Amino acid sequence: MDELKDLTIGVIGLGHVGLPTALGLADLGWSVVGADDDDAKARGIAEGRAPFYEPGLDLLLRKGLDTGKFQVAPNGAAAARRSTVLMVCVGTPQRENGSADLSRIESAGRTIAANLDGYKLIVEKSTTPVQTADRLRQSIIRYSRRRSPDTGNGAAPEFDVAANPEFLREGTALDDFFNPDRIVIGTASQRAADLLSRIYQPLFDRAGRKAEEALVVTSVNTAEIIKHASNAFLASKVSFINMVADLCEATGADVTDVAHGLGLDPRIGPHFLEAGIGFGGYCLPKDIRAFQKVAQDHGVDFSLMNEVDSINRRRIDAFIEKIRKALWVIRGKSIALWGLSFKPGTNDIRDAPSVSVVERLMAEGALLRLHDPQAMGEFQTRFPASPPQLVYADTAESAAEGVDAVALVTEWPEYGEVDLRRLRGRMSIPLIIDGRNMMDPEAVRSLGFEYYGVGRP
Ligand code: UDX
């Protein structure tokens, strides 16, 4: 297909979705040009510094820059001018009423509209409420006409819009890019569907897979709902198992065994059934609220999502109560917190349970010793060290020095490798509150620890 010769793909927004996508596409052999409104971030990327921790990203960034397959444009307009396919990967943060703030999508659309010169395919990769791609299309028509008198007299500019939502998880983003479960392409245009399928084809060639097994071609509205519904369903699974965990805890059953028994049913599946202190991060919490808001705007009852959200918010209360029950009085107690990122494999602390846990424990007068393998830098900009109330420790073990309890918030694998005998010697009181059921209760107790998990006897 001629269109593919000299094809350049522009990626607007180089965050947790945009940067792994851009570098993944460059690694597949496409010429990719990225742009980000944050100049300092864009400059850092151009100099080979990834703006956040993601396994393998540094290496792929250096490779992309060295081969010249990945370049950084000075701004979105320059990226738009150079590209035939434009992937919009900007943030859609939550507004106060729960809806998604689409101003960055709209602004990217206007930039593209001002630079339409020949056919372009605009691909919405950000998570957006249903009908956003339609609005984007209308906005591009409006602004390109306003800008260009040549196409202003009724002749529509030549472009297509597709919704191609991204399902990457933080911490495994590159793995997810190279081994997708599915690639959803929502578009009314055959040309757009063909173009996107061809762009992703090398993924399947590399893995010896058939593209048909993973490609889902739908309308734009359907594609947008697939994305929101996926995150809402995952969040529902987590809240469901957390609800069941409370009953297990009240009755002496074990939620990890319940989850195992449930997950063996292929209709349910084993994933996303880990009880703990709830889901966090930039996606699940805001996406369930945005999904609910768009349903409400259309008069559809999505109150199930309300419950999912409030069960999740109550996890923090339950965790604090668990600490209180174990320590009786929190004020003046020294507590080590293990894990600050919202999940292992990332330094992202947006909507991380750790943030609320730290705020609550500090307000109650605890003395906190914090550790995380990757996220301490991020955390310190939000909570600067202030000894003795708030101390950052280099290792999990040194965080536990002289403490009355260790509270495990994020299940980084290294916490499973801590020498528990040595740990016990360093703690003032051998007490572990495991918010992620990471440890084996019997083994920990047999070493003389008092141990509390979630939903376990
Ligand atoms: C999510 C979606 O999984 C991904 O497809 C989408 O593209 C972006 O949003 P991510 O935010 O990276 O990805 O995190 P995810 O792995 O989904 O975990 C979300 C939260 O749920 C984490 O805080 C995690 O600790 C929690 N979780 C997950 C549980 O508490 N229990 C589980 O069983 C699974």
Short mmCIF file of C-alpha atoms and ligand atoms in Angstrom, two decimals:
data_model
loop_
_atom_site.label_atom_id
_atom_site.label_comp_id
_atom_site.label_asym_id
_atom_site.label_seq_id
_atom_site.Cartn_x
_atom_site.Cartn_y
_atom_site.Cartn_z
CA MET A 1 0.00 0.00 0.00
CA ASP A 2 1.58 3.31 -1.08
CA GLU A 3 0.23 5.05 1.95
CA LEU A 4 2.63 3.07 4.13
CA LYS A 5 5.76 4.09 2.26
CA ASP A 6 7.37 6.93 4.20
CA LEU A 7 4.55 6.84 6.73
CA THR A 8 5.20 8.91 9.83
CA ILE A 9 3.16 8.37 12.97
CA GLY A 10 2.76 11.33 15.31
CA VAL A 11 2.09 10.71 18.99
CA ILE A 12 0.66 13.68 20.85
CA GLY A 13 1.13 13.36 24.62
CA LEU A 14 4.13 11.39 25.90
CA GLY A 15 2.79 10.08 29.21
CA HIS A 16 2.18 6.55 30.47
CA VAL A 17 0.19 5.69 27.32
CA GLY A 18 1.88 7.86 24.68
CA LEU A 19 5.55 7.14 25.37
CA PRO A 20 5.36 3.31 25.52
CA THR A 21 3.12 3.37 22.43
CA ALA A 22 5.46 5.67 20.50
CA LEU A 23 8.53 3.62 21.38
CA GLY A 24 6.74 0.35 20.68
CA LEU A 25 5.69 1.56 17.22
CA ALA A 26 9.25 2.79 16.55
CA ASP A 27 10.56 -0.64 17.54
CA LEU A 28 8.17 -2.21 15.02
CA GLY A 29 9.98 -0.17 12.38
CA TRP A 30 7.70 2.84 11.94
CA SER A 31 8.98 6.40 11.90
CA VAL A 32 7.47 8.01 14.96
CA VAL A 33 7.52 11.62 16.03
CA GLY A 34 6.33 12.47 19.54
CA ALA A 35 5.25 15.76 21.09
CA ASP A 36 4.29 16.91 24.54
CA ASP A 37 3.05 20.28 25.82
CA ASP A 38 5.36 19.97 28.81
CA ASP A 39 8.58 21.37 27.29
CA ALA A 40 10.89 20.15 30.06
CA LYS A 41 9.48 16.64 29.76
CA ALA A 42 9.78 16.65 25.96
CA ARG A 43 13.40 17.92 26.18
CA GLY A 44 14.27 15.21 28.71
CA ILE A 45 12.80 12.53 26.45
CA ALA A 46 14.72 13.92 23.45
CA GLU A 47 17.88 13.62 25.56
CA GLY A 48 17.09 10.00 26.43
CA ARG A 49 15.59 10.41 29.90
CA ALA A 50 12.27 8.64 30.48
CA PRO A 51 10.03 10.88 32.61
CA PHE A 52 8.73 8.01 34.76
CA TYR A 53 9.77 4.52 35.76
CA GLU A 54 8.47 1.73 33.55
CA PRO A 55 10.42 -1.51 33.12
CA GLY A 56 12.35 -1.54 29.81
CA LEU A 57 11.35 1.98 28.80
CA ASP A 58 14.81 3.55 29.19
CA LEU A 59 16.37 0.98 26.91
CA LEU A 60 13.70 1.29 24.26
CA LEU A 61 13.94 5.08 24.38
CA ARG A 62 17.69 4.99 23.78
CA LYS A 63 17.17 2.49 20.96
CA GLY A 64 14.48 4.62 19.32
CA LEU A 65 16.63 7.77 19.50
CA ASP A 66 19.78 5.96 18.31
CA THR A 67 18.10 4.41 15.28
CA GLY A 68 16.31 7.68 14.54
CA LYS A 69 13.00 5.82 14.38
CA PHE A 70 11.74 7.91 17.30
CA GLN A 71 12.12 11.67 17.34
CA VAL A 72 10.67 14.43 19.48
CA ALA A 73 9.05 17.39 17.72
CA PRO A 74 9.20 20.88 19.25
CA ASN A 75 5.40 20.94 19.58
CA GLY A 76 2.14 19.26 18.56
CA ALA A 77 1.78 21.41 15.43
CA ALA A 78 5.17 20.29 14.12
CA ALA A 79 4.30 16.64 14.86
CA ALA A 80 0.95 17.09 13.10
CA ARG A 81 2.55 18.56 9.99
CA ARG A 82 5.06 15.71 9.71
CA SER A 83 2.60 12.85 10.28
CA THR A 84 -0.08 11.05 8.32
CA VAL A 85 -1.34 9.14 11.35
CA LEU A 86 -1.75 11.07 14.59
CA MET A 87 -2.27 9.22 17.84
CA VAL A 88 -3.81 11.39 20.51
CA CYS A 89 -2.57 10.16 23.91
CA VAL A 90 -3.23 13.17 26.11
CA GLY A 91 -4.63 12.95 29.64
CA THR A 92 -8.35 12.98 30.41
CA PRO A 93 -8.29 13.88 34.11
CA GLN A 94 -11.33 13.83 36.35
CA ARG A 95 -13.34 17.01 36.81
CA GLU A 96 -15.02 17.84 40.09
CA ASN A 97 -18.36 16.34 39.03
CA GLY A 98 -16.68 13.04 38.08
CA SER A 99 -16.80 13.61 34.32
CA ALA A 100 -13.67 13.45 32.17
CA ASP A 101 -11.97 16.74 31.34
CA LEU A 102 -11.63 16.59 27.54
CA SER A 103 -9.96 19.96 27.05
CA ARG A 104 -6.62 18.43 26.07
CA ILE A 105 -8.31 16.21 23.47
CA GLU A 106 -10.11 19.22 22.06
CA SER A 107 -6.94 21.26 22.01
CA ALA A 108 -5.00 18.47 20.23
CA GLY A 109 -7.87 18.37 17.69
CA ARG A 110 -7.57 22.08 17.00
CA THR A 111 -3.82 21.80 16.54
CA ILE A 112 -4.36 18.99 14.04
CA ALA A 113 -7.14 20.93 12.28
CA ALA A 114 -4.83 23.88 11.80
CA ASN A 115 -2.26 21.61 10.16
CA LEU A 116 -4.38 19.46 7.87
CA ASP A 117 -2.59 19.25 4.56
CA GLY A 118 -3.67 16.13 2.71
CA TYR A 119 -5.15 12.98 4.24
CA LYS A 120 -4.59 12.36 7.93
CA LEU A 121 -5.88 9.66 10.25
CA ILE A 122 -6.52 10.91 13.76
CA VAL A 123 -6.49 8.12 16.31
CA GLU A 124 -7.96 8.62 19.75
CA LYS A 125 -5.98 6.42 22.15
CA SER A 126 -6.78 8.21 25.40
CA THR A 127 -9.62 6.82 27.50
CA THR A 128 -12.64 8.92 26.63
CA PRO A 129 -16.39 8.84 27.21
CA VAL A 130 -18.52 7.47 24.38
CA GLN A 131 -19.14 10.03 21.57
CA THR A 132 -15.86 11.88 22.18
CA ALA A 133 -14.37 10.76 18.85
CA ASP A 134 -17.50 12.04 17.10
CA ARG A 135 -17.14 15.40 18.80
CA LEU A 136 -13.46 15.44 17.91
CA ARG A 137 -14.33 14.85 14.26
CA GLN A 138 -16.86 17.70 14.25
CA SER A 139 -14.42 20.01 15.96
CA ILE A 140 -11.67 19.26 13.44
CA ILE A 141 -14.06 20.05 10.56
CA ARG A 142 -15.07 23.31 12.21
CA TYR A 143 -11.58 24.51 13.02
CA SER A 144 -9.96 23.44 9.78
CA ARG A 145 -12.61 25.36 7.81
CA ARG A 146 -12.11 28.40 9.93
CA ARG A 147 -8.36 28.24 9.41
CA SER A 148 -8.26 27.49 5.74
CA PRO A 149 -10.23 29.54 3.27
CA ASP A 150 -9.25 27.00 0.57
CA THR A 151 -11.35 24.30 2.14
CA GLY A 152 -13.80 26.70 3.75
CA ASN A 153 -16.43 26.83 1.05
CA GLY A 154 -18.06 23.54 1.82
CA ALA A 155 -15.23 21.20 0.80
CA ALA A 156 -14.53 18.97 3.77
CA PRO A 157 -10.88 18.50 4.73
CA GLU A 158 -9.56 15.02 4.07
CA PHE A 159 -9.21 13.05 7.30
CA ASP A 160 -10.60 10.14 9.30
CA VAL A 161 -11.03 9.67 13.01
CA ALA A 162 -10.68 6.32 14.74
CA ALA A 163 -10.98 5.27 18.37
CA ASN A 164 -8.20 2.80 19.15
CA PRO A 165 -8.20 2.60 22.95
CA GLU A 166 -5.09 1.56 24.78
CA PHE A 167 -5.16 -1.26 27.33
CA LEU A 168 -1.58 -0.95 28.63
CA ARG A 169 -1.04 -1.47 32.34
CA GLU A 170 1.60 0.49 34.16
CA GLY A 171 4.50 -1.70 35.19
CA THR A 172 4.00 -4.03 32.21
CA ALA A 173 3.29 -1.44 29.52
CA LEU A 174 5.83 -2.66 26.97
CA ASP A 175 4.92 -6.32 27.43
CA ASP A 176 1.29 -5.34 26.95
CA PHE A 177 2.14 -3.34 23.82
CA PHE A 178 4.06 -6.19 22.20
CA ASN A 179 1.60 -8.92 23.27
CA PRO A 180 -1.86 -7.41 23.09
CA ASP A 181 -4.94 -9.46 24.07
CA ARG A 182 -6.91 -7.38 21.62
CA ILE A 183 -6.62 -4.36 19.38
CA VAL A 184 -9.86 -2.46 19.18
CA ILE A 185 -10.33 -0.26 16.12
CA GLY A 186 -13.44 1.87 16.09
CA THR A 187 -14.03 3.72 12.84
CA ALA A 188 -16.56 4.27 10.11
CA SER A 189 -13.81 4.36 7.47
CA GLN A 190 -12.43 1.27 5.74
CA ARG A 191 -9.31 3.22 4.83
CA ALA A 192 -8.70 4.02 8.51
CA ALA A 193 -9.33 0.42 9.59
CA ASP A 194 -6.93 -0.89 6.92
CA LEU A 195 -4.26 1.63 7.80
CA LEU A 196 -4.36 0.85 11.51
CA SER A 197 -4.42 -2.91 10.91
CA ARG A 198 -1.32 -2.58 8.75
CA ILE A 199 0.43 -0.50 11.40
CA TYR A 200 -0.10 -3.22 14.00
CA GLN A 201 0.55 -6.16 11.66
CA PRO A 202 4.29 -6.44 12.57
CA LEU A 203 3.23 -7.27 16.15
CA PHE A 204 1.50 -10.39 14.89
CA ASP A 205 4.22 -11.28 12.40
CA ARG A 206 6.80 -11.17 15.18
CA ALA A 207 4.78 -13.37 17.50
CA GLY A 208 3.63 -15.75 14.77
CA ARG A 209 0.04 -14.95 15.65
CA LYS A 210 -2.94 -14.35 13.42
CA ALA A 211 -4.11 -10.75 13.59
CA GLU A 212 -7.76 -11.81 13.20
CA GLU A 213 -7.64 -13.40 16.67
CA ALA A 214 -6.98 -10.04 18.29
CA LEU A 215 -8.51 -7.42 16.00
CA VAL A 216 -11.92 -6.06 16.95
CA VAL A 217 -13.23 -3.61 14.38
CA THR A 218 -16.31 -1.66 15.47
CA SER A 219 -17.93 1.74 15.35
CA VAL A 220 -16.19 4.57 17.22
CA ASN A 221 -18.85 4.69 19.95
CA THR A 222 -18.58 0.95 20.55
CA ALA A 223 -14.79 1.13 20.80
CA GLU A 224 -15.02 3.89 23.38
CA ILE A 225 -17.47 1.88 25.46
CA ILE A 226 -15.29 -1.25 25.24
CA LYS A 227 -12.49 0.69 26.92
CA HIS A 228 -14.58 2.22 29.69
CA ALA A 229 -16.44 -1.04 30.29
CA SER A 230 -13.14 -2.95 30.54
CA ASN A 231 -11.80 -0.73 33.30
CA ALA A 232 -15.18 -0.64 35.05
CA PHE A 233 -15.39 -4.43 34.99
CA LEU A 234 -11.88 -4.82 36.41
CA ALA A 235 -12.70 -2.34 39.17
CA SER A 236 -15.93 -4.24 39.89
CA LYS A 237 -14.03 -7.50 40.27
CA VAL A 238 -11.67 -5.94 42.78
CA SER A 239 -14.50 -4.36 44.81
CA PHE A 240 -16.44 -7.62 44.66
CA ILE A 241 -13.61 -9.66 46.15
CA ASN A 242 -12.95 -6.95 48.75
CA MET A 243 -16.59 -7.11 49.79
CA VAL A 244 -16.33 -10.90 50.11
CA ALA A 245 -13.06 -10.47 52.05
CA ASP A 246 -14.94 -8.58 54.75
CA LEU A 247 -17.35 -11.48 55.17
CA CYS A 248 -14.44 -13.93 55.25
CA GLU A 249 -12.80 -11.88 57.95
CA ALA A 250 -16.00 -11.78 60.00
CA THR A 251 -16.56 -15.52 59.77
CA GLY A 252 -13.09 -17.05 59.85
CA ALA A 253 -12.98 -18.01 56.14
CA ASP A 254 -9.98 -17.31 53.90
CA VAL A 255 -10.54 -14.98 50.93
CA THR A 256 -7.42 -16.17 49.10
CA ASP A 257 -8.90 -19.69 48.99
CA VAL A 258 -12.31 -18.29 48.04
CA ALA A 259 -10.69 -16.37 45.15
CA HIS A 260 -8.87 -19.50 44.04
CA GLY A 261 -12.08 -21.52 44.12
CA LEU A 262 -13.95 -18.81 42.23
CA GLY A 263 -11.25 -18.23 39.65
CA LEU A 264 -11.12 -21.86 38.51
CA ASP A 265 -14.49 -21.29 36.86
CA PRO A 266 -13.46 -20.15 33.36
CA ARG A 267 -16.50 -17.88 33.24
CA ILE A 268 -15.04 -15.96 36.17
CA GLY A 269 -11.28 -16.35 35.65
CA PRO A 270 -8.51 -16.07 38.23
CA HIS A 271 -7.38 -12.48 37.64
CA PHE A 272 -8.29 -9.33 39.55
CA LEU A 273 -9.52 -11.27 42.54
CA GLU A 274 -6.81 -10.19 44.95
CA ALA A 275 -8.36 -8.65 48.04
CA GLY A 276 -6.48 -5.85 49.72
CA ILE A 277 -6.62 -2.13 50.24
CA GLY A 278 -8.35 -1.46 46.95
CA PHE A 279 -7.59 -0.22 43.45
CA GLY A 280 -5.75 3.01 42.80
CA GLY A 281 -3.79 4.63 39.98
CA TYR A 282 -4.66 7.11 37.28
CA CYS A 283 -7.18 4.94 35.44
CA LEU A 284 -9.58 2.73 37.38
CA PRO A 285 -10.81 5.26 39.98
CA LYS A 286 -11.40 8.09 37.50
CA ASP A 287 -12.69 5.87 34.71
CA ILE A 288 -15.51 4.33 36.76
CA ARG A 289 -16.65 7.84 37.71
CA ALA A 290 -16.46 9.11 34.13
CA PHE A 291 -18.31 6.02 32.89
CA GLN A 292 -21.01 6.57 35.44
CA LYS A 293 -21.28 10.26 34.62
CA VAL A 294 -21.72 9.64 30.90
CA ALA A 295 -24.41 7.04 31.67
CA GLN A 296 -26.16 9.49 33.97
CA ASP A 297 -26.03 12.17 31.25
CA HIS A 298 -27.88 9.72 28.99
CA GLY A 299 -30.42 8.80 31.67
CA VAL A 300 -29.03 5.29 32.22
CA ASP A 301 -28.82 3.90 35.76
CA PHE A 302 -25.20 2.99 36.55
CA SER A 303 -25.55 2.94 40.34
CA LEU A 304 -23.60 -0.32 40.41
CA MET A 305 -20.54 1.83 39.72
CA ASN A 306 -21.35 3.96 42.78
CA GLU A 307 -21.12 0.88 44.94
CA VAL A 308 -17.88 -0.25 43.32
CA ASP A 309 -16.45 3.19 44.07
CA SER A 310 -17.65 3.40 47.65
CA ILE A 311 -16.54 -0.14 48.53
CA ASN A 312 -13.12 0.90 47.25
CA ARG A 313 -13.04 4.13 49.28
CA ARG A 314 -13.92 2.17 52.43
CA ARG A 315 -10.86 -0.06 52.02
CA ILE A 316 -8.67 2.69 53.42
CA ASP A 317 -10.93 3.05 56.50
CA ALA A 318 -10.78 -0.71 57.00
CA PHE A 319 -6.98 -0.71 56.74
CA ILE A 320 -6.59 2.12 59.25
CA GLU A 321 -9.01 0.32 61.58
CA LYS A 322 -6.93 -2.83 61.27
CA ILE A 323 -3.84 -0.88 62.31
CA ARG A 324 -5.75 0.71 65.18
CA LYS A 325 -7.05 -2.63 66.38
CA ALA A 326 -3.57 -4.10 66.33
CA LEU A 327 -1.86 -1.13 68.04
CA TRP A 328 -4.80 0.02 70.21
CA VAL A 329 -3.58 3.65 70.12
CA ILE A 330 -1.95 5.05 66.96
CA ARG A 331 -0.64 8.34 68.38
CA GLY A 332 3.09 8.16 69.06
CA LYS A 333 3.51 4.71 67.50
CA SER A 334 6.28 4.15 65.01
CA ILE A 335 5.03 2.41 61.84
CA ALA A 336 6.99 1.30 58.78
CA LEU A 337 5.00 1.59 55.52
CA TRP A 338 6.22 -0.71 52.78
CA GLY A 339 5.19 0.35 49.27
CA LEU A 340 4.04 3.78 48.11
CA SER A 341 3.35 3.38 44.37
CA PHE A 342 -0.25 2.43 43.53
CA LYS A 343 1.01 -0.99 42.45
CA PRO A 344 4.38 -2.70 41.91
CA GLY A 345 6.45 -1.95 38.80
CA THR A 346 5.79 1.79 38.66
CA ASN A 347 6.72 4.97 40.52
CA ASP A 348 3.24 6.40 39.93
CA ILE A 349 1.52 7.57 43.12
CA ARG A 350 -1.57 9.13 41.51
CA ASP A 351 -4.62 7.99 43.47
CA ALA A 352 -2.39 5.52 45.34
CA PRO A 353 -3.88 4.07 48.54
CA SER A 354 -0.56 4.97 50.25
CA VAL A 355 -1.35 8.69 49.94
CA SER A 356 -4.56 8.40 51.98
CA VAL A 357 -2.95 5.97 54.43
CA VAL A 358 -0.07 8.39 55.10
CA GLU A 359 -2.42 11.38 55.45
CA ARG A 360 -4.64 9.51 57.88
CA LEU A 361 -1.83 8.07 60.02
CA MET A 362 -0.05 11.43 60.19
CA ALA A 363 -3.27 13.13 61.25
CA GLU A 364 -3.51 10.58 64.05
CA GLY A 365 0.02 11.35 65.25
CA ALA A 366 1.87 8.22 64.09
CA LEU A 367 5.61 8.35 63.36
CA LEU A 368 6.07 6.98 59.85
CA ARG A 369 9.08 5.34 58.24
CA LEU A 370 8.44 4.98 54.52
CA HIS A 371 9.98 2.75 51.88
CA ASP A 372 9.36 2.08 48.20
CA PRO A 373 11.78 0.66 45.59
CA GLN A 374 10.85 3.31 42.99
CA ALA A 375 8.35 5.90 44.21
CA MET A 376 10.14 7.65 47.09
CA GLY A 377 11.17 10.60 44.88
CA GLU A 378 7.56 11.22 43.81
CA PHE A 379 6.31 10.76 47.34
CA GLN A 380 8.82 13.21 48.80
CA THR A 381 7.66 16.02 46.54
CA ARG A 382 4.20 15.54 48.04
CA PHE A 383 5.24 14.62 51.60
CA PRO A 384 8.69 16.10 52.37
CA ALA A 385 10.67 14.29 55.07
CA SER A 386 10.13 15.77 58.52
CA PRO A 387 11.80 13.61 61.16
CA PRO A 388 10.70 12.12 63.43
CA GLN A 389 7.10 12.24 62.03
CA LEU A 390 8.07 11.28 58.51
CA VAL A 391 11.28 9.49 57.58
CA TYR A 392 12.30 7.86 54.28
CA ALA A 393 14.40 4.71 54.54
CA ASP A 394 16.75 3.26 51.90
CA THR A 395 15.69 -0.33 52.44
CA ALA A 396 12.59 -2.14 53.65
CA GLU A 397 14.56 -3.52 56.58
CA SER A 398 15.93 -0.18 57.69
CA ALA A 399 12.41 1.27 57.49
CA ALA A 400 11.45 -1.31 60.11
CA GLU A 401 14.19 -0.27 62.55
CA GLY A 402 12.65 0.09 66.02
CA VAL A 403 9.03 0.22 64.77
CA ASP A 404 5.88 -0.98 66.50
CA ALA A 405 4.48 -2.38 63.23
CA VAL A 406 5.18 -2.91 59.56
CA ALA A 407 2.18 -2.08 57.33
CA LEU A 408 2.52 -3.48 53.82
CA VAL A 409 0.68 -1.27 51.30
CA THR A 410 2.09 -2.28 47.90
CA GLU A 411 3.15 -5.83 47.06
CA TRP A 412 6.60 -5.18 45.55
CA PRO A 413 8.24 -8.63 45.07
CA GLU A 414 11.28 -7.57 47.16
CA TYR A 415 9.10 -7.42 50.27
CA GLY A 416 8.54 -11.14 49.90
CA GLU A 417 12.31 -11.66 50.01
CA VAL A 418 13.03 -9.81 53.25
CA ASP A 419 14.75 -12.06 55.82
CA LEU A 420 11.99 -12.24 58.42
CA ARG A 421 14.24 -13.48 61.24
CA ARG A 422 16.50 -10.47 60.82
CA LEU A 423 13.48 -8.20 60.44
CA ARG A 424 12.08 -9.43 63.72
CA GLY A 425 15.35 -8.54 65.46
CA ARG A 426 15.19 -4.96 64.17
CA MET A 427 11.56 -4.23 65.03
CA SER A 428 10.54 -3.05 68.46
CA ILE A 429 7.33 -5.10 68.31
CA PRO A 430 7.10 -7.98 65.77
CA LEU A 431 3.78 -7.00 64.19
CA ILE A 432 2.90 -7.09 60.49
CA ILE A 433 -0.27 -5.73 58.91
CA ASP A 434 -0.31 -7.03 55.36
CA GLY A 435 -2.67 -4.96 53.21
CA ARG A 436 -2.06 -7.17 50.15
CA ASN A 437 -2.03 -10.70 51.57
CA MET A 438 1.50 -11.02 50.32
CA MET A 439 2.87 -13.14 53.13
CA ASP A 440 2.13 -16.66 54.26
CA PRO A 441 0.37 -16.17 57.63
CA GLU A 442 1.48 -19.52 59.08
CA ALA A 443 5.13 -18.99 58.15
CA VAL A 444 5.19 -15.45 59.52
CA ARG A 445 3.45 -16.42 62.77
CA SER A 446 5.74 -19.40 63.26
CA LEU A 447 8.64 -16.91 63.39
CA GLY A 448 7.00 -15.14 66.30
CA PHE A 449 5.21 -12.32 64.47
CA GLU A 450 1.71 -11.11 65.18
CA TYR A 451 0.23 -11.02 61.65
CA TYR A 452 -2.97 -9.54 60.18
CA GLY A 453 -3.90 -9.99 56.53
CA VAL A 454 -7.10 -9.05 54.65
CA GLY A 455 -10.03 -11.46 54.75
CA ARG A 456 -8.03 -14.23 56.34
CA PRO A 457 -8.58 -15.97 59.65
C1 UDX B 1 -5.54 -0.30 34.25
C2 UDX B 1 -6.03 -1.38 33.28
O1 UDX B 1 -5.71 -2.67 33.82
C3 UDX B 1 -5.40 -1.18 31.91
O2 UDX B 1 -5.89 -2.14 30.99
C4 UDX B 1 -5.72 0.22 31.41
O3 UDX B 1 -5.12 0.47 30.17
C5 UDX B 1 -5.25 1.25 32.43
O4 UDX B 1 -5.83 0.98 33.71
P1 UDX B 1 -3.31 0.13 35.65
O5 UDX B 1 -3.92 1.41 36.12
O6 UDX B 1 -1.89 0.14 35.22
O7 UDX B 1 -4.15 -0.48 34.42
O8 UDX B 1 -3.43 -0.89 36.87
P2 UDX B 1 -4.07 -2.33 37.12
O9 UDX B 1 -3.06 -3.37 36.94
O10 UDX B 1 -5.33 -2.48 36.40
O11 UDX B 1 -4.37 -2.21 38.69
C6 UDX B 1 -5.25 -1.20 39.18
C7 UDX B 1 -5.36 -1.23 40.66
O12 UDX B 1 -6.09 -2.37 41.10
C8 UDX B 1 -4.02 -1.29 41.41
O13 UDX B 1 -4.06 -0.39 42.48
C9 UDX B 1 -3.96 -2.72 41.91
O14 UDX B 1 -3.20 -2.83 43.09
C10 UDX B 1 -5.42 -3.01 42.16
N1 UDX B 1 -5.75 -4.46 42.12
C11 UDX B 1 -5.61 -5.14 40.94
C12 UDX B 1 -6.23 -5.10 43.25
O15 UDX B 1 -6.39 -4.49 44.31
N2 UDX B 1 -6.56 -6.42 43.16
C13 UDX B 1 -6.42 -7.13 42.03
O16 UDX B 1 -6.76 -8.32 42.03
C14 UDX B 1 -5.93 -6.48 40.88
#
